[in-house]
Each structure stands twice: as structure tokens, then as C-alpha cells.
Coordinates of C-alpha atoms and ligand atoms in Angstrom, one line a residue:
M865 CA 10.7 -3.2 -20.3
K866 CA 12.7 -1.7 -17.4
K867 CA 15.3 -3.4 -15.2
I868 CA 17.2 -2.3 -12.2
V869 CA 21.0 -3.1 -12.0
I870 CA 22.7 -2.9 -8.6
N871 CA 26.4 -3.2 -7.8
G872 CA 26.1 -4.4 -4.2
G873 CA 28.3 -4.3 -1.2
R874 CA 28.7 -0.5 -0.9
S875 CA 28.5 1.2 2.5
L876 CA 25.3 3.3 2.6
T877 CA 25.0 6.4 4.7
G878 CA 23.0 9.6 4.9
E879 CA 19.4 10.6 5.1
V880 CA 16.2 9.5 3.3
T881 CA 12.9 11.3 3.4
I882 CA 9.7 9.2 3.3
S883 CA 7.0 10.1 0.8
G884 CA 3.2 10.0 1.3
A885 CA 1.5 6.7 1.9
K886 CA 0.7 4.8 -1.2
N887 CA -2.2 2.8 0.4
S888 CA -3.7 6.1 1.6
A889 CA -3.2 8.0 -1.7
V890 CA -5.0 5.2 -3.7
A891 CA -8.1 5.8 -1.6
L892 CA -7.9 9.5 -1.1
I893 CA -7.8 10.1 -4.9
P894 CA -11.0 8.2 -5.7
A895 CA -12.6 9.8 -2.5
A896 CA -12.0 13.3 -4.0
I897 CA -14.7 12.7 -6.7
L898 CA -17.4 12.8 -4.0
A899 CA -16.8 16.5 -3.5
N900 CA -18.7 19.2 -5.4
S901 CA -15.6 21.5 -5.6
P902 CA -11.8 21.1 -5.9
V903 CA -9.9 18.9 -3.4
I904 CA -6.2 19.6 -2.8
L905 CA -4.1 16.7 -1.6
E906 CA -0.6 17.5 -0.3
G907 CA 2.3 15.1 0.2
V908 CA 1.1 12.8 -2.6
P909 CA 3.8 10.2 -3.7
D910 CA 5.0 10.4 -7.3
I911 CA 4.4 6.7 -8.0
Q912 CA 2.8 4.8 -10.9
D913 CA -0.4 3.9 -9.0
V914 CA -1.1 7.6 -8.5
H915 CA -0.5 8.3 -12.2
S916 CA -2.8 5.5 -13.2
L917 CA -5.6 6.9 -10.9
I918 CA -5.0 10.4 -12.4
E919 CA -5.6 8.9 -15.9
I920 CA -8.8 7.2 -14.7
L921 CA -10.1 10.5 -13.2
E922 CA -9.3 12.3 -16.4
I923 CA -11.3 9.8 -18.4
M924 CA -14.2 10.7 -16.1
G925 CA -13.8 14.4 -16.9
A926 CA -11.9 15.6 -13.8
K927 CA -9.4 18.4 -14.1
I928 CA -6.1 17.5 -12.5
T929 CA -2.8 19.2 -11.8
F930 CA 0.0 17.4 -10.0
S931 CA 3.3 19.0 -9.2
N932 CA 5.7 19.0 -6.2
N933 CA 3.6 16.3 -4.6
V934 CA 0.5 18.5 -4.6
L935 CA -2.5 17.0 -6.4
E936 CA -5.4 19.2 -7.2
I937 CA -8.5 17.4 -8.3
D938 CA -11.5 19.4 -9.7
P939 CA -14.3 16.9 -9.8
T940 CA -17.1 19.4 -10.8
E941 CA -17.4 18.2 -14.4
I942 CA -17.2 14.4 -13.7
V943 CA -19.7 12.2 -15.5
S944 CA -20.6 8.6 -14.9
V945 CA -18.4 6.5 -17.2
P946 CA -18.7 2.7 -17.3
M947 CA -15.2 1.3 -16.8
P948 CA -15.5 -2.5 -17.4
N949 CA -11.9 -2.8 -18.5
G950 CA -8.8 -0.8 -19.5
K951 CA -6.7 1.3 -17.1
I952 CA -9.0 0.4 -14.2
N953 CA -7.7 -3.2 -14.3
S954 CA -4.1 -2.1 -13.8
L955 CA -4.3 -1.6 -10.0
R956 CA -6.0 -3.2 -7.1
A957 CA -7.2 0.0 -5.5
S958 CA -9.4 0.8 -8.5
Y959 CA -12.0 -1.0 -6.4
Y960 CA -12.4 2.2 -4.4
F961 CA -14.3 3.7 -7.4
M962 CA -17.1 1.2 -6.6
G963 CA -17.7 3.1 -3.3
T964 CA -17.2 6.6 -4.6
L965 CA -19.1 6.2 -7.9
L966 CA -22.0 4.7 -5.9
G967 CA -21.9 7.8 -3.6
K968 CA -21.7 10.2 -6.5
F969 CA -24.0 8.7 -9.1
G970 CA -25.8 5.8 -7.4
E971 CA -24.3 3.4 -10.0
A972 CA -20.9 2.1 -11.1
V973 CA -19.4 -0.3 -13.6
V974 CA -15.8 -1.2 -12.5
G975 CA -13.5 -3.9 -13.9
L976 CA -12.3 -6.4 -11.4
P977 CA -9.1 -5.1 -9.8
G978 CA -5.6 -6.1 -10.8
G979 CA -2.4 -5.4 -8.8
C980 CA 0.0 -7.7 -7.1
Y981 CA -0.7 -11.4 -7.1
L982 CA -0.4 -12.5 -3.5
G983 CA -2.6 -15.6 -3.7
P984 CA -6.4 -15.3 -3.9
R985 CA -7.6 -11.7 -3.1
P986 CA -11.4 -11.8 -3.0
I987 CA -13.7 -8.8 -2.7
D988 CA -16.7 -10.6 -1.2
L989 CA -16.7 -8.4 1.9
H990 CA -16.9 -5.2 -0.3
V991 CA -19.9 -6.7 -2.1
K992 CA -21.5 -7.8 1.1
G993 CA -21.1 -4.3 2.5
F994 CA -22.6 -2.6 -0.6
E995 CA -25.5 -5.1 -0.6
A996 CA -26.2 -4.2 3.0
L997 CA -26.5 -0.5 1.9
G998 CA -29.2 -1.5 -0.7
V999 CA -27.0 -1.9 -3.7
Q1000 CA -27.6 -4.6 -6.3
V1001 CA -24.2 -6.1 -7.4
T1002 CA -23.6 -8.4 -10.3
N1003 CA -20.4 -9.7 -11.9
E1004 CA -20.6 -9.7 -15.6
H1005 CA -17.6 -10.9 -17.7
G1006 CA -15.1 -9.8 -15.1
A1007 CA -16.6 -6.4 -14.3
M1008 CA -18.7 -5.4 -11.3
Y1009 CA -22.1 -3.8 -12.0
L1010 CA -23.4 -1.9 -9.1
R1011 CA -26.8 0.0 -8.9
T1012 CA -28.6 1.5 -6.0
E1013 CA -32.0 -0.3 -5.6
S1014 CA -34.0 2.6 -4.4
D1015 CA -33.2 6.3 -4.9
Q1016 CA -30.4 6.4 -2.4
M1017 CA -28.2 4.0 -0.4
Q1018 CA -29.6 3.2 3.0
G1019 CA -27.3 3.1 6.1
N1020 CA -27.1 -0.3 7.9
R1021 CA -25.1 -2.3 10.4
I1022 CA -22.3 -4.3 8.7
F1023 CA -20.2 -6.9 10.5
M1024 CA -16.9 -7.7 8.7
D1025 CA -16.2 -11.4 8.8
V1026 CA -12.6 -10.8 8.1
V1027 CA -10.7 -7.6 9.0
S1028 CA -10.2 -6.0 5.6
V1029 CA -8.5 -2.6 4.9
G1030 CA -10.1 -2.4 1.4
A1031 CA -13.6 -3.4 2.4
T1032 CA -13.6 -1.0 5.4
I1033 CA -12.5 1.9 3.3
N1034 CA -14.8 1.1 0.4
I1035 CA -17.9 0.8 2.6
M1036 CA -17.0 4.0 4.3
L1037 CA -16.7 5.8 0.9
A1038 CA -20.1 4.6 -0.1
A1039 CA -21.8 5.2 3.3
V1040 CA -20.9 8.9 3.7
K1041 CA -23.6 9.6 1.1
A1042 CA -26.1 7.0 2.3
K1043 CA -29.3 7.9 4.1
G1044 CA -29.0 7.5 7.8
Q1045 CA -26.4 5.7 9.9
T1046 CA -24.0 3.0 8.9
I1047 CA -22.0 1.1 11.5
I1048 CA -19.0 -1.0 10.4
E1049 CA -18.1 -3.6 13.1
N1050 CA -14.8 -5.5 13.1
A1051 CA -13.4 -2.7 11.0
A1052 CA -9.7 -2.6 10.0
R1053 CA -7.7 -0.1 12.1
E1054 CA -4.9 0.8 9.7
P1055 CA -3.6 4.5 9.8
E1056 CA -4.6 4.8 6.2
I1057 CA -8.3 4.3 7.3
I1058 CA -7.9 7.2 9.7
D1059 CA -6.4 9.3 6.9
V1060 CA -9.3 8.6 4.5
A1061 CA -11.8 9.4 7.3
T1062 CA -10.0 12.6 8.0
L1063 CA -10.2 13.7 4.4
L1064 CA -13.9 12.7 4.2
N1065 CA -14.7 14.7 7.4
N1066 CA -12.7 17.7 6.0
M1067 CA -15.1 17.4 3.0
G1068 CA -18.1 17.6 5.3
A1069 CA -18.7 13.9 6.1
K1070 CA -19.6 12.6 9.5
V1071 CA -17.3 9.6 10.2
R1072 CA -16.6 8.7 13.8
G1073 CA -14.3 5.9 15.2
A1074 CA -11.9 5.4 12.4
G1075 CA -8.8 3.7 13.9
T1076 CA -11.0 1.6 16.2
D1077 CA -12.9 -1.5 15.2
I1078 CA -16.3 0.2 15.2
I1079 CA -16.8 3.0 12.7
R1080 CA -20.0 5.1 12.7
I1081 CA -21.0 7.1 9.6
D1082 CA -23.9 9.4 9.4
G1083 CA -24.7 10.0 5.8
V1084 CA -24.8 13.6 4.4
E1085 CA -26.3 15.1 1.3
E1086 CA -23.3 17.0 0.0
L1087 CA -19.6 16.9 0.3
H1088 CA -17.3 19.9 -0.6
G1089 CA -13.7 20.4 -1.6
C1090 CA -10.9 20.9 1.0
R1091 CA -7.2 20.8 1.5
H1092 CA -5.7 17.7 3.1
F1093 CA -2.1 16.8 4.0
M1094 CA -1.7 13.1 3.9
I1095 CA 0.3 10.7 6.2
P1096 CA 3.8 9.4 5.4
D1097 CA 4.1 5.8 4.1
R1098 CA 4.8 3.5 7.0
I1099 CA 5.7 0.6 4.6
E1100 CA 8.2 2.7 2.6
A1101 CA 9.6 3.8 6.0
G1102 CA 9.8 0.2 7.2
T1103 CA 11.6 -0.8 3.9
Y1104 CA 14.3 1.9 4.4
L1105 CA 14.6 1.0 8.1
A1106 CA 15.2 -2.6 7.2
L1107 CA 17.7 -1.6 4.5
A1108 CA 19.5 0.7 7.0
A1109 CA 19.7 -2.1 9.6
A1110 CA 21.0 -4.6 7.0
A1111 CA 23.3 -2.6 4.9
G1112 CA 23.6 0.9 6.5
N1113 CA 26.5 2.6 8.0
G1114 CA 24.4 5.2 9.8
I1115 CA 21.1 6.2 8.0
K1116 CA 18.5 8.7 9.2
V1117 CA 14.9 8.0 8.0
K1118 CA 12.9 11.2 8.0
N1119 CA 9.2 12.0 7.9
V1120 CA 8.1 9.0 9.9
I1121 CA 5.2 8.5 12.4
F1122 CA 6.7 6.2 14.9
E1123 CA 3.3 5.1 16.3
H1124 CA 2.5 3.6 12.8
L1125 CA 5.6 1.4 13.0
E1126 CA 5.6 0.2 16.6
S1127 CA 5.3 -3.5 15.8
F1128 CA 8.0 -3.3 13.2
I1129 CA 10.4 -1.2 15.4
A1130 CA 9.8 -3.7 18.2
K1131 CA 10.9 -6.5 15.9
L1132 CA 14.0 -4.5 14.8
Q1133 CA 14.9 -4.0 18.5
E1134 CA 14.4 -7.8 19.2
I1135 CA 16.9 -8.4 16.4
G1136 CA 19.3 -6.1 18.1
V1137 CA 19.2 -3.1 15.7
K1138 CA 20.4 0.1 17.4
M1139 CA 18.3 3.1 16.7
K1140 CA 17.6 6.6 18.0
I1141 CA 13.9 7.4 17.8
S1142 CA 12.9 11.1 17.7
E1143 CA 9.6 12.9 17.0
D1144 CA 9.4 12.3 13.3
E1145 CA 12.7 10.6 12.4
I1146 CA 14.6 7.4 13.2
E1147 CA 18.3 7.1 13.0
V1148 CA 19.7 3.6 12.5
Y1149 CA 23.2 2.9 13.6
P1150 CA 25.5 0.1 12.3
S1151 CA 24.7 -2.9 14.5
T1152 CA 26.5 -6.2 15.1
D1153 CA 25.5 -9.5 16.7
L1154 CA 22.1 -9.5 15.1
K1155 CA 19.8 -12.3 16.3
A1156 CA 17.3 -14.3 14.3
V1157 CA 13.6 -13.7 15.3
N1158 CA 10.3 -15.2 14.3
V1159 CA 7.7 -13.0 12.5
M1160 CA 4.0 -13.5 12.3
T1161 CA 1.9 -11.0 10.3
Y1162 CA -1.4 -9.6 11.5
P1163 CA -3.8 -6.8 10.8
Y1164 CA -2.7 -3.4 12.2
P1165 CA -1.4 -2.8 14.8
G1166 CA 0.3 -6.2 14.3
F1167 CA 3.3 -6.8 12.1
A1168 CA 2.3 -5.7 8.6
T1169 CA 2.2 -8.3 5.8
D1170 CA 3.7 -5.6 3.5
L1171 CA 6.9 -5.5 5.6
Q1172 CA 7.4 -9.3 5.8
Q1173 CA 9.3 -9.4 2.5
P1174 CA 11.4 -6.2 3.0
L1175 CA 12.5 -7.6 6.4
T1176 CA 13.7 -10.9 5.0
P1177 CA 17.2 -9.7 3.8
L1178 CA 17.9 -8.4 7.3
L1179 CA 16.9 -11.8 8.7
L1180 CA 19.4 -13.3 6.3
M1181 CA 22.1 -11.2 8.1
T1182 CA 21.2 -12.5 11.5
S1183 CA 22.6 -15.6 13.3
G1184 CA 20.2 -18.5 13.7
T1185 CA 17.0 -19.7 12.2
A1186 CA 14.0 -17.3 11.7
E1187 CA 10.5 -18.5 10.9
I1188 CA 8.0 -16.2 9.1
I1189 CA 4.3 -16.9 8.9
D1190 CA 2.1 -14.5 6.9
T1191 CA -1.4 -15.0 8.2
I1192 CA -2.8 -12.4 5.8
Y1193 CA -1.4 -13.7 2.5
A1194 CA 0.0 -17.2 3.0
K1195 CA 1.2 -17.3 -0.6
R1196 CA 3.3 -14.1 -0.3
V1197 CA 6.4 -16.2 -0.8
N1198 CA 7.6 -15.5 -4.3
H1199 CA 10.7 -13.7 -3.2
V1200 CA 12.0 -16.9 -1.6
P1201 CA 13.3 -18.7 -4.7
E1202 CA 14.8 -15.4 -6.0
L1203 CA 16.7 -14.9 -2.7
A1204 CA 17.9 -18.6 -2.9
R1205 CA 19.2 -17.8 -6.4
M1206 CA 21.3 -15.1 -4.7
G1207 CA 22.8 -17.6 -2.3
A1208 CA 20.4 -17.3 0.6
D1209 CA 19.6 -20.4 2.8
I1210 CA 15.9 -19.9 2.7
S1211 CA 12.9 -22.2 2.0
V1212 CA 9.2 -22.5 2.3
E1213 CA 7.8 -25.3 4.3
G1214 CA 4.0 -25.5 4.5
N1215 CA 2.8 -22.0 5.5
M1216 CA 6.2 -21.0 6.9
I1217 CA 9.3 -19.3 5.4
I1218 CA 12.4 -20.6 7.0
V1219 CA 15.5 -18.3 7.0
N1220 CA 18.9 -19.6 8.1
G1221 CA 21.5 -17.0 8.7
P1222 CA 23.9 -15.5 8.4
S1223 CA 23.9 -16.0 4.6
K1224 CA 26.4 -14.5 2.2
L1225 CA 24.5 -13.1 -0.8
H1226 CA 25.9 -12.9 -4.3
G1227 CA 24.6 -11.0 -7.3
A1228 CA 22.2 -12.8 -9.7
E1229 CA 19.4 -12.1 -12.3
V1230 CA 16.1 -12.1 -10.4
V1231 CA 12.5 -11.3 -11.0
A1232 CA 10.2 -9.1 -8.9
S1233 CA 6.9 -11.0 -8.6
D1234 CA 5.1 -8.1 -6.7
L1235 CA 5.8 -4.7 -5.2
R1236 CA 7.2 -5.8 -1.8
A1237 CA 9.0 -8.8 -3.2
G1238 CA 10.7 -6.2 -5.5
A1239 CA 11.7 -4.1 -2.5
C1240 CA 13.1 -7.2 -0.8
L1241 CA 15.2 -7.9 -3.9
V1242 CA 16.5 -4.3 -4.1
I1243 CA 17.7 -4.6 -0.4
A1244 CA 19.2 -8.0 -1.2
G1245 CA 21.0 -6.6 -4.2
L1246 CA 22.5 -3.8 -2.2
L1247 CA 23.8 -6.4 0.3
A1248 CA 25.1 -8.9 -2.2
E1249 CA 28.6 -9.0 -3.6
G1250 CA 28.6 -8.3 -7.3
T1251 CA 25.9 -7.3 -9.8
T1252 CA 22.2 -8.0 -9.4
T1253 CA 19.7 -7.4 -12.2
I1254 CA 16.1 -7.2 -11.2
Y1255 CA 13.4 -7.7 -13.9
N1256 CA 9.7 -6.8 -13.7
V1257 CA 10.6 -3.5 -11.9
E1258 CA 7.2 -2.0 -13.0
Y1259 CA 5.9 -3.5 -9.7
I1260 CA 8.4 -1.6 -7.7
L1261 CA 7.7 1.7 -9.5
R1262 CA 4.0 1.3 -8.6
G1263 CA 4.7 2.0 -5.0
Y1264 CA 8.2 3.4 -4.2
D1265 CA 8.6 7.1 -5.0
H1266 CA 12.0 8.0 -6.6
I1267 CA 13.6 4.8 -5.3
I1268 CA 16.6 5.0 -7.5
E1269 CA 17.3 8.7 -6.6
K1270 CA 16.8 8.0 -2.8
L1271 CA 19.1 5.0 -2.8
T1272 CA 21.7 6.8 -5.0
A1273 CA 21.8 9.7 -2.5
L1274 CA 22.6 7.1 0.2
G1275 CA 25.6 6.0 -1.8
A1276 CA 24.2 3.0 -3.6
S1277 CA 25.3 2.0 -7.1
I1278 CA 21.9 1.4 -8.7
E1279 CA 20.4 2.4 -12.0
M1280 CA 17.3 1.8 -14.0
I1281 CA 17.8 0.7 -17.5
E1282 CA 15.1 0.8 -20.2
E1283 CA 15.4 -2.1 -22.5
V1284 CA 14.4 -1.6 -26.1
E1285 CA 12.4 -4.7 -27.2
A1286 CA 13.5 -6.2 -30.5
E1287 CA 10.8 -5.7 -33.2
Ligands
EPU319 N1 -10.3 -10.6 2.3 C1 -11.4 -11.4 2.0 N2 -12.5 -10.8 1.4 C2 -12.5 -9.5 1.0 C3 -11.4 -8.7 1.2 C4 -10.3 -9.3 1.9 O1 -11.4 -12.5 2.4 O2 -13.5 -9.1 0.4 C5 -9.2 -11.2 2.9 C6 -7.9 -11.2 2.1 O3 -7.9 -12.3 1.2 C7 -6.8 -11.1 3.1 C8 -7.4 -10.3 4.2 O4 -8.8 -10.3 4.0 O5 -6.5 -12.4 3.5 C9 -7.0 -8.9 4.3 O6 -7.1 -8.2 3.0 P1 -7.4 -6.7 2.9 O7 -8.7 -6.5 2.3 O8 -7.1 -6.0 4.1 O9 -6.3 -6.3 1.8 P2 -6.5 -5.2 0.6 O10 -7.4 -4.1 1.2 O11 -6.8 -5.8 -0.6 C10 -4.5 -3.7 1.5 C11 -3.3 -3.1 0.9 C12 -2.3 -4.2 0.7 C13 -2.0 -4.9 2.1 C14 -3.3 -5.4 2.7 C15 -3.2 -6.0 4.1 C16 -4.1 -1.3 -0.5 C17 -4.4 -0.8 -1.8 N3 -3.6 -2.5 -0.4 O12 -5.0 -4.6 0.6 O13 -1.1 -3.6 0.3 O14 -1.1 -6.0 1.9 O15 -4.3 -4.3 2.8 O16 -2.8 -5.0 4.9 O17 -4.4 -0.7 0.5 C18 1.0 -3.5 -0.8 O18 1.0 -2.3 -0.4 O19 2.0 -4.1 -1.2 C19 -0.2 -4.2 -0.6 C20 -0.5 -5.4 -1.2

């Protein structure tokens, strides 16, 4: 068991460089198995989810090397291995193996995904999409069994009832090897979807329209290896920007694509955060007179649900009452009682989080309930007077590359402690 211990209240300053996007990496890595020769991914974050996916690929017979953020995947010896449970259950994004194994072998057995609990996270749209491509899908004892009904999946028109990142990517991953054309309507438009489509096209696929709400995919027989440089993590960037605004004394956030963060930056500007935005970096200056603002999360390009929790400590520093409504995951509120334990005036009323500021935070023992709640508690710990101990930090390590080192370089007093459990 690991825990993070923070001595808060320090002035933070300097530069931080953003790593590759977790939610892109977790799709690009399964996508690589569709190729018939090695795929080289550059800029891959060194996070637990990536290591879990590497272990899964190795079980299938892939040859992998991973160093200096370059991940080389040689899928030439991969075989079809049923994965009803085990490592596959440790992360949500393992559902992308449904799409890629279908494309590779016409069949897949994949345990139902784990990952962060943010309330119910169904996969009915993924299933609906696969069925439209001619795949028979059954759920047996918590694992999904998928089998192509005829020789090959058949392209189709698929309308997504709800805008879903995962379902859009998963259907795209399967459809690149289907016969004929697939059209995904009401597709999600996240930058990670464009990144996956770019990789697939570099591998020889024919995907058009990624980044809009209509994606057209013409199936191909074969996909080949390639080299792909992935996008930076807009959620990690947003987390450090929120930290810089709340606790920073001048922090430059480097390797950022501003266009991916427009709704978030607009919110920071509304709060009164002073920034200088350059081509691929954003400098956040110390700001005073911060104003409370309301936040409502939406699918991209709206305000990202993943940044709702990391923004909350900043809202605690503003004057007035802020209301947060998460329209994607209404139950993404488990950070609230932990922040209250640290002295925050914050509560949940119905589907709304109510934040009254400015709050003075003090150190406490808190528990990370999920990845972004963990990031929120790290920021709160850095702001608080005294010592904060965060438990369940495995969630944070799933998605934040070298977080301890990056924060230490900014002047934070933060360490990870491995607790030896009593026998
Ligand atoms: N939904 C359905 N049916 C489905 C799929 C989704 O009803 O079959 C609903 C969900 O319940 C949710 C909404 O559609 O209300 C959107 O969910 P989406 O499918 O877009 O979420 P996801 O693909 O499972 C990804 C990210 C999440 C991020 C969401 C929303 C990955 C691996 N995960 O999840 O990231 O919160 O999109 O943008 O890409 C995180 O990074 O901390 C994280 C949880």
C-alpha cells in the first residue's frame, strides 16, 4: 500500500512538462495489435495503465520495449487468448481489446472493465455498435464473448444514442477491418479520438471525419506498422494549470495544445486567473481577487468531466459561491467529503456540488476514491496548512506520470511512502 504525504503551504514556482495523453495511450496501445508489423508510439506516458496494457499484450504474445516514453509493439506473433478475468479487469480501457481483437481474429473474450468508479458506467453502446457490424455478443459470468457471425464484420450505419468516447473509439477500432463502409453518427469529438484515427490511418486505415460528429470508415484488408507521436494530456495539463492558479507563484506549463483546453482556459479567465498563452505553453501568474464561477461539464469541446475535480480546490480559493454540475457522471462527487475533512465549506445538494469560498484548508488524512479525485486532493494538500496524507494513491499513479517528481521540481514538499503491511 502506498500513500502520499504532503507538507502544504509552500510557494510553488518553475516549469512542468506535460506527458502524453493517458486516454489516448490506452486506445493506441490496443490499436497496435491490428498491424502486421511493429508499431512505434512516441511520447507515451509512464503510468500504471500503460504498464497494465503492456502486460496484457505480452500475455497475447506481443514483443514490447518501453523506454524514454517510446513504446515499440511487435504484434506479429500475437495469438487469440481468451481473457475473461485477471489483469484485463484492472482498467476500464481494456474494453478496447473488444474492438481490436474482433478486427484481428474475428472473436474476443474480454472481462468486463474495471477502473474508476464514477457511478454506473455501462457499455451498452459499445455492444450495440458491435452488433450492428454483425457481431454476436453475450455476457457470461462477467466477461463479454464476441464472435463475428459471418466470415467478416460488415460495415453499417450506427447512431450513438449518447455521445461516448469509449464507444466511438471501440467501434472505429473494429470497423477499420470490417467489409465496406461504417458511418458513426453522433460520434464523440474528443482530441483522443482524432489521435486514434491518425494512428489507424498511419497504419493504412481509411478513417475520415474524426473530430466531427460523423466518422466514416472504409474497411481495409490489412494494416501495417508505423511510427506515431501521440498528443499531450489535456487533463494532466488542466490539473497543473489549476494547481498553478491556486497555489503557484509563477508556473509555466509546457507541451500543451491550447485548442484542446479552450473551455477550461475560458473558465480560468472567468475566475480571474492571469495567464500568458503561447504556441505550446501556458504561463500562469500569481493572481488575486479570484471570483467564484459555476461549472457544468459536457462532452468535448465542453468543460471536461475529468477536470471538474482538479478545478475544485481553485474554486475553494475564490470569493463567493460556485455551483458544479457534472452532466456526464452525476456521482463523481467522492472528493467532496474529503475536502470537507480538510476544512472546505463544500457540500453536495441533489446533482450539484456547492463550493463556498474562500476556504482555509488544513492538512488531514484523506482517501482518493478515483484518479481525478486523487489529483484534486493532491492540489488541496499543497494548498493546506500542515500535513496531508492521501491513501489509495494507486488511482493517481494510474494516470499521472511522475507526479511526485514533477511537483517536487516545482518546490512542493511531497513524498510517496510504501507501507509494509503487517503479516
Ligand atoms: N455511456 C452509456 N453507454 C455506453 C457508454 C457510455 O450510457 O455504452 C454514458 C456514460 O455512462 C457517461 C457518458 O455516456 O454518462 C459518457 O461516457 P464515455 O463513454 O464517454 O466515457 P468512457 O469512454 O468510459 C472516457 C474516459 C474518462 C472520461 C470519459 C468522459 C477513457 C479511458 N476514459 O470514459 O476518463 O471521464 O470518457 O469524457 O478514455 C479519467 O481519465 O479520469 C476518466 C474517467
